[in-house]
Amino acid sequence: MIVAIGIGLVFWKKSAVQGTSFSSISRGEIEMLLADVAKTNPMVLKRLAEDPEMKKQQIENLKQLLAFASQAQKDGLADEPGNKQEMENIRAEIIAVNYDREINKDKGPMPPFGFISEEQVNSFWTENPEHENEFNNFLSSKLEVLKATNPEMKDREITEEERTQARDVFAKIRIYKKEYDQKLAAGELDKAFVEKANLQVKLQQAQFLARLYSEKVAEQLKATDEEIEKYIADHPEIDPAQKRVKAQGLLDRAKSGEDFVALANEFSEDPGNKGPDGAPQGGIYKDVPKGRMIAAFEAAALALQPGEVANELVETDFGFHIVKLERKLEKKGEEETYDVRHILISTGVKDEKNPSPMAREVPVKDYVRSKIEDEKEKKLLDDIVARNNIQVPDDFTVPEVSEEQMKQMQQPPMQMPQPQPGEGAPPDEDDAAEPPAKKKK
């Protein structure tokens, strides 16, 4: 739903800083982002410079991201113990990763944190017994976030090897974070480098908090059955009532003995009624495994004798079905299967969000649900952006992309040494930032 300038403009995954204000981002901060993109993906900048609508959309996306983060902060989500711990974790990670790159940039290729010696790591653990408790809190927070964002991890327990790897990375992050803080306090760090690191922190904290807030409001964005029925009643042009009349007329004709195959070929709106050559198939579905079809359709079909037409229309989300059983359920190989014909009068609606002539109609209730939820989402976004007085400039300068930069993008990248298994390296800044979840549809 919401991405920080999006389509490649932000390339960092994780970070956070306590007390950050998300109500605005400056022109200088946006141009700092774009300067980095010029090094990694000039094609994006070229598109942004040439497409005013794309630029407008990215500004709006950034407003929405900051608004969600601001509202999450106002609602106290950032102060909850687990979230607060994760924000501290993330800040340490991004500072350490950036510091590693900064101080070791001229030393040749090396895996992340590869210049930290084993002696430094051992010293970290022995110099302060509290580091072990800090690591346990770090790991608990990481697992909590991971399980919340990845259902496959919900019941997974980490192995001892994974714990050891995480412990090693934790120590290296804290070693570099401590060095960074000491040099920052002494005024020994380049101002531009510090500003860039802080901006990454700000944006990634925004992503983290925005995801939390989007999960909090997900339920209120869902369309209720009552809202769906009211919308259909208020929009008679999509009401299935007229389609029912048409389907009932065809059912009456089929029951009176008219050729079912001919009726299906002339009237069925089922896309599956065409073979590979485009020829109509008479509505036939052969060797249908039991349990494959929608429950109401299958129940009506299997209640018939071969050659019988169901007395009533079968209504599903796809429309009204006229059902005729051709072969009763019987064992074929390892499965029980049957043959059935049907005529579908679709109640689907063409979704204007997908204007492709090849796009299929969607069930009317799905269409209406999406319509209502889109309207709810827009209203919520507009309200939160206004309520939090989000300020994002639109007068920033997009760097020009040279022909040389475009040529470099078309060349295969140099292969760099990869971290060996067990290194537990943190995410690379070339990984696109993941947007916070909006809602589960």
Short mmCIF file of C-alpha atoms in Angstrom, two decimals, residues 99-402:
data_model
loop_
_atom_site.label_atom_id
_atom_site.label_comp_id
_atom_site.label_asym_id
_atom_site.label_seq_id
_atom_site.Cartn_x
_atom_site.Cartn_y
_atom_site.Cartn_z
CA TYR A 99 30.04 2.41 9.38
CA ASP A 100 31.56 -0.85 8.13
CA ARG A 101 31.28 0.33 4.53
CA GLU A 102 32.59 3.79 5.32
CA ILE A 103 35.75 2.88 7.22
CA ASN A 104 36.62 -0.15 5.06
CA LYS A 105 35.64 1.14 1.62
CA ASP A 106 39.23 1.27 0.36
CA LYS A 107 40.38 -2.07 1.76
CA GLY A 108 39.10 -4.37 -0.96
CA PRO A 109 36.19 -6.85 -1.06
CA MET A 110 35.19 -8.52 2.18
CA PRO A 111 31.95 -9.95 3.58
CA PRO A 112 30.02 -7.58 5.88
CA PHE A 113 31.88 -7.11 9.19
CA GLY A 114 34.73 -9.17 7.73
CA PHE A 115 37.39 -6.85 9.17
CA ILE A 116 36.32 -7.50 12.76
CA SER A 117 38.66 -10.05 14.31
CA GLU A 118 37.75 -13.04 16.43
CA GLU A 119 39.71 -11.43 19.28
CA GLN A 120 37.47 -8.37 19.14
CA VAL A 121 34.38 -10.55 19.30
CA ASN A 122 35.69 -12.57 22.25
CA SER A 123 36.62 -9.36 24.04
CA PHE A 124 33.11 -8.01 23.51
CA TRP A 125 31.58 -10.93 25.40
CA THR A 126 34.06 -10.90 28.27
CA GLU A 127 34.19 -7.16 28.89
CA ASN A 128 30.57 -6.88 30.03
CA PRO A 129 28.35 -9.74 31.31
CA GLU A 130 25.26 -7.69 30.44
CA HIS A 131 25.93 -8.22 26.74
CA GLU A 132 24.47 -11.72 27.02
CA ASN A 133 21.15 -10.35 28.31
CA GLU A 134 21.20 -7.70 25.60
CA PHE A 135 21.66 -10.42 22.98
CA ASN A 136 18.76 -12.44 24.36
CA ASN A 137 16.51 -9.38 24.14
CA PHE A 138 17.78 -8.71 20.62
CA LEU A 139 17.06 -12.27 19.50
CA SER A 140 13.61 -12.39 21.11
CA SER A 141 12.64 -9.16 19.38
CA LYS A 142 13.90 -10.37 16.01
CA LEU A 143 12.00 -13.64 16.29
CA GLU A 144 8.83 -11.84 17.31
CA VAL A 145 9.01 -9.56 14.27
CA LEU A 146 9.90 -12.43 11.96
CA LYS A 147 6.97 -14.54 13.12
CA ALA A 148 4.61 -11.59 12.83
CA THR A 149 5.60 -10.91 9.22
CA ASN A 150 6.10 -14.47 8.00
CA PRO A 151 3.34 -16.99 8.82
CA GLU A 152 5.67 -19.87 7.88
CA MET A 153 7.87 -18.93 10.83
CA LYS A 154 5.06 -18.91 13.38
CA ASP A 155 5.88 -22.23 15.03
CA ARG A 156 9.50 -22.53 13.97
CA GLU A 157 12.24 -22.82 16.57
CA ILE A 158 15.74 -21.64 15.72
CA THR A 159 18.57 -24.14 15.82
CA GLU A 160 21.63 -23.86 18.03
CA GLU A 161 23.71 -23.14 14.92
CA GLU A 162 21.40 -20.27 13.97
CA ARG A 163 21.59 -18.90 17.49
CA THR A 164 25.39 -19.00 17.36
CA GLN A 165 25.42 -17.17 14.04
CA ALA A 166 23.03 -14.53 15.36
CA ARG A 167 25.17 -14.10 18.47
CA ASP A 168 28.25 -13.50 16.35
CA VAL A 169 26.49 -10.90 14.18
CA PHE A 170 25.07 -9.20 17.28
CA ALA A 171 28.56 -8.78 18.73
CA LYS A 172 29.93 -7.32 15.49
CA ILE A 173 27.02 -4.90 15.16
CA ARG A 174 27.55 -3.65 18.71
CA ILE A 175 31.34 -3.35 18.22
CA TYR A 176 30.93 -1.07 15.22
CA LYS A 177 27.99 0.79 16.76
CA LYS A 178 30.15 1.64 19.79
CA GLU A 179 32.98 2.87 17.56
CA TYR A 180 30.53 4.97 15.56
CA ASP A 181 29.06 6.60 18.67
CA GLN A 182 32.52 7.40 20.04
CA LYS A 183 33.68 9.00 16.81
CA LEU A 184 30.40 10.87 16.42
CA ALA A 185 30.74 12.35 19.89
CA ALA A 186 34.32 13.37 19.11
CA GLY A 187 33.30 15.01 15.82
CA GLU A 188 35.45 12.64 13.79
CA LEU A 189 32.81 11.50 11.30
CA ASP A 190 32.02 13.12 7.98
CA LYS A 191 28.82 15.17 8.26
CA ALA A 192 27.40 13.93 4.94
CA PHE A 193 27.96 10.31 5.97
CA VAL A 194 26.15 10.87 9.30
CA GLU A 195 23.23 12.61 7.60
CA LYS A 196 22.87 9.78 5.10
CA ALA A 197 22.89 7.15 7.85
CA ASN A 198 20.31 9.10 9.86
CA LEU A 199 18.05 9.39 6.81
CA GLN A 200 18.20 5.65 6.28
CA VAL A 201 17.31 5.23 9.93
CA LYS A 202 14.37 7.60 9.63
CA LEU A 203 12.91 5.95 6.54
CA GLN A 204 13.26 2.44 7.82
CA GLN A 205 11.79 3.28 11.18
CA ALA A 206 8.90 4.74 9.21
CA GLN A 207 8.51 1.45 7.34
CA PHE A 208 8.57 -0.54 10.55
CA LEU A 209 5.99 1.64 12.31
CA ALA A 210 3.82 1.95 9.20
CA ARG A 211 3.57 -1.83 9.01
CA LEU A 212 2.49 -1.95 12.64
CA TYR A 213 -0.17 0.68 12.10
CA SER A 214 -1.44 -0.90 8.88
CA GLU A 215 -1.93 -4.18 10.74
CA LYS A 216 -3.78 -2.32 13.49
CA VAL A 217 -6.30 -0.77 11.07
CA ALA A 218 -6.62 -3.73 8.69
CA GLU A 219 -9.92 -4.93 10.16
CA GLN A 220 -11.65 -1.56 9.87
CA LEU A 221 -10.74 -1.41 6.18
CA LYS A 222 -12.58 -4.64 5.38
CA ALA A 223 -15.97 -4.47 3.69
CA THR A 224 -18.85 -6.02 5.62
CA ASP A 225 -21.58 -8.16 4.05
CA GLU A 226 -24.08 -5.41 4.83
CA GLU A 227 -21.97 -2.81 3.03
CA ILE A 228 -21.64 -5.07 0.00
CA GLU A 229 -25.38 -5.71 -0.23
CA LYS A 230 -26.16 -1.99 0.12
CA TYR A 231 -23.68 -1.08 -2.62
CA ILE A 232 -25.25 -3.59 -5.00
CA ALA A 233 -28.73 -2.30 -4.17
CA ASP A 234 -27.57 1.27 -4.84
CA HIS A 235 -26.05 0.27 -8.19
CA PRO A 236 -28.75 -1.66 -10.11
CA GLU A 237 -26.50 -1.85 -13.18
CA ILE A 238 -24.48 -4.56 -11.44
CA ASP A 239 -27.36 -6.20 -9.57
CA PRO A 240 -27.57 -9.90 -10.52
CA ALA A 241 -31.41 -9.83 -10.55
CA GLN A 242 -31.67 -9.37 -14.34
CA LYS A 243 -29.12 -12.10 -14.90
CA ARG A 244 -31.26 -14.45 -12.82
CA VAL A 245 -34.23 -13.81 -15.11
CA LYS A 246 -32.14 -14.73 -18.15
CA ALA A 247 -30.74 -17.86 -16.48
CA GLN A 248 -34.21 -18.99 -15.37
CA GLY A 249 -35.45 -18.73 -18.95
CA LEU A 250 -32.62 -20.96 -20.16
CA LEU A 251 -33.25 -23.44 -17.35
CA ASP A 252 -36.90 -23.68 -18.38
CA ARG A 253 -35.88 -24.36 -21.97
CA ALA A 254 -33.37 -27.04 -20.94
CA LYS A 255 -35.94 -28.75 -18.71
CA SER A 256 -38.46 -28.73 -21.56
CA GLY A 257 -36.11 -30.86 -23.64
CA GLU A 258 -34.15 -28.41 -25.79
CA ASP A 259 -30.66 -29.51 -26.79
CA PHE A 260 -28.48 -28.71 -23.78
CA VAL A 261 -25.29 -28.69 -25.88
CA ALA A 262 -26.74 -26.16 -28.30
CA LEU A 263 -27.97 -23.95 -25.46
CA ALA A 264 -24.58 -24.08 -23.77
CA ASN A 265 -22.72 -23.22 -26.97
CA GLU A 266 -25.02 -20.26 -27.67
CA PHE A 267 -25.52 -18.80 -24.21
CA SER A 268 -22.93 -20.01 -21.71
CA GLU A 269 -20.57 -17.27 -20.49
CA ASP A 270 -18.10 -19.73 -19.02
CA PRO A 271 -14.59 -19.03 -20.43
CA GLY A 272 -13.87 -22.73 -19.95
CA ASN A 273 -16.46 -23.66 -22.57
CA LYS A 274 -13.91 -23.18 -25.34
CA GLY A 275 -11.35 -25.73 -26.41
CA PRO A 276 -7.75 -25.00 -27.45
CA ASP A 277 -8.97 -24.25 -30.96
CA GLY A 278 -11.65 -21.84 -29.71
CA ALA A 279 -14.51 -24.19 -30.55
CA PRO A 280 -17.38 -24.37 -28.02
CA GLN A 281 -17.49 -27.54 -25.91
CA GLY A 282 -21.19 -27.81 -25.09
CA GLY A 283 -20.55 -26.93 -21.45
CA ILE A 284 -18.90 -30.27 -20.71
CA TYR A 285 -16.46 -30.98 -17.89
CA LYS A 286 -15.19 -34.54 -18.11
CA ASP A 287 -13.60 -36.65 -15.38
CA VAL A 288 -14.13 -34.07 -12.65
CA PRO A 289 -12.54 -35.31 -9.40
CA LYS A 290 -14.88 -35.22 -6.43
CA GLY A 291 -14.25 -32.10 -4.41
CA ARG A 292 -12.88 -30.08 -7.33
CA MET A 293 -15.94 -27.94 -8.07
CA ILE A 294 -17.59 -25.34 -5.83
CA ALA A 295 -19.56 -27.16 -3.14
CA ALA A 296 -23.02 -25.91 -4.18
CA PHE A 297 -22.38 -26.80 -7.83
CA GLU A 298 -21.08 -30.28 -7.01
CA ALA A 299 -23.90 -31.03 -4.59
CA ALA A 300 -26.48 -30.15 -7.24
CA ALA A 301 -24.72 -32.24 -9.91
CA LEU A 302 -24.27 -35.35 -7.78
CA ALA A 303 -27.91 -35.27 -6.66
CA LEU A 304 -28.94 -35.98 -10.26
CA GLN A 305 -29.15 -39.10 -12.35
CA PRO A 306 -27.24 -39.18 -15.65
CA GLY A 307 -29.15 -37.16 -18.26
CA GLU A 308 -31.08 -35.11 -15.67
CA VAL A 309 -31.08 -31.32 -15.43
CA ALA A 310 -31.20 -29.73 -11.98
CA ASN A 311 -34.64 -28.27 -11.18
CA GLU A 312 -33.20 -25.06 -9.70
CA LEU A 313 -30.51 -22.63 -10.66
CA VAL A 314 -27.26 -23.00 -8.76
CA GLU A 315 -25.95 -19.61 -7.63
CA THR A 316 -22.24 -19.11 -6.91
CA ASP A 317 -19.92 -16.11 -6.85
CA PHE A 318 -19.44 -16.63 -10.58
CA GLY A 319 -23.10 -16.37 -11.47
CA PHE A 320 -26.08 -18.68 -12.16
CA HIS A 321 -25.44 -22.25 -13.30
CA ILE A 322 -27.79 -24.61 -15.14
CA VAL A 323 -26.46 -28.06 -14.34
CA LYS A 324 -26.84 -31.39 -16.17
CA LEU A 325 -25.17 -34.61 -15.02
CA GLU A 326 -23.73 -36.77 -17.80
CA ARG A 327 -21.95 -39.51 -15.83
CA LYS A 328 -22.49 -40.33 -12.19
CA LEU A 329 -19.70 -40.48 -9.67
CA GLU A 330 -17.58 -43.58 -10.03
CA LYS A 331 -14.08 -44.82 -9.35
CA LYS A 332 -11.56 -44.09 -12.09
CA GLY A 333 -8.02 -44.98 -11.20
CA GLU A 334 -7.19 -43.49 -7.80
CA GLU A 335 -10.04 -40.94 -7.83
CA GLU A 336 -13.82 -40.78 -7.92
CA THR A 337 -14.86 -38.67 -10.90
CA TYR A 338 -17.98 -37.63 -12.79
CA ASP A 339 -18.93 -35.84 -16.03
CA VAL A 340 -21.12 -32.74 -15.91
CA ARG A 341 -22.37 -30.05 -18.27
CA HIS A 342 -23.41 -26.56 -17.29
CA ILE A 343 -24.49 -23.24 -18.69
CA LEU A 344 -23.17 -20.18 -16.86
CA ILE A 345 -24.83 -16.79 -16.89
CA SER A 346 -22.11 -14.69 -15.34
CA THR A 347 -22.77 -12.03 -12.75
CA GLY A 348 -19.17 -10.89 -13.03
CA VAL A 349 -18.17 -7.28 -13.51
CA LYS A 350 -15.33 -5.80 -15.53
CA ASP A 351 -12.91 -4.22 -13.10
CA GLU A 352 -11.90 -0.77 -14.37
CA LYS A 353 -8.58 -1.10 -12.52
CA ASN A 354 -7.62 -3.75 -15.09
CA PRO A 355 -8.55 -2.25 -18.48
CA SER A 356 -6.87 -4.97 -20.53
CA PRO A 357 -9.29 -6.43 -23.10
CA MET A 358 -8.01 -9.87 -22.07
CA ALA A 359 -8.92 -9.32 -18.41
CA ARG A 360 -11.67 -11.56 -17.08
CA GLU A 361 -14.72 -10.32 -15.25
CA VAL A 362 -14.64 -10.71 -11.49
CA PRO A 363 -17.53 -11.94 -9.33
CA VAL A 364 -19.78 -9.02 -8.48
CA LYS A 365 -19.26 -9.40 -4.73
CA ASP A 366 -15.49 -9.46 -5.17
CA TYR A 367 -15.71 -6.37 -7.34
CA VAL A 368 -17.88 -4.55 -4.81
CA ARG A 369 -15.71 -5.66 -1.89
CA SER A 370 -12.62 -4.30 -3.63
CA LYS A 371 -14.43 -1.07 -4.50
CA ILE A 372 -15.56 -0.46 -0.92
CA GLU A 373 -12.20 -1.32 0.58
CA ASP A 374 -10.39 0.94 -1.89
CA GLU A 375 -12.71 3.81 -0.90
CA LYS A 376 -12.17 3.11 2.80
CA GLU A 377 -8.44 2.98 2.30
CA LYS A 378 -8.34 6.28 0.39
CA LYS A 379 -10.45 8.00 3.02
CA LEU A 380 -8.25 6.68 5.81
CA LEU A 381 -5.05 7.71 4.01
CA ASP A 382 -6.32 11.20 3.23
CA ASP A 383 -7.48 11.63 6.82
CA ILE A 384 -4.20 10.46 8.36
CA VAL A 385 -2.06 12.58 6.02
CA ALA A 386 -4.13 15.67 6.90
CA ARG A 387 -4.31 14.86 10.62
CA ASN A 388 -0.54 14.53 10.89
CA ASN A 389 0.20 17.57 8.71
CA ILE A 390 2.65 15.64 6.55
CA GLN A 391 4.98 17.85 4.52
CA VAL A 392 6.81 16.47 1.47
CA PRO A 393 8.32 18.96 -1.01
CA ASP A 394 7.64 18.62 -4.73
CA ASP A 395 10.37 20.98 -5.94
CA PHE A 396 13.29 18.61 -5.54
CA THR A 397 15.74 18.22 -8.40
CA VAL A 398 16.07 14.86 -10.09
CA PRO A 399 19.72 14.27 -11.09
CA GLU A 400 20.39 14.02 -14.81
CA VAL A 401 21.31 10.58 -16.08
CA SER A 402 24.28 10.44 -18.42
#
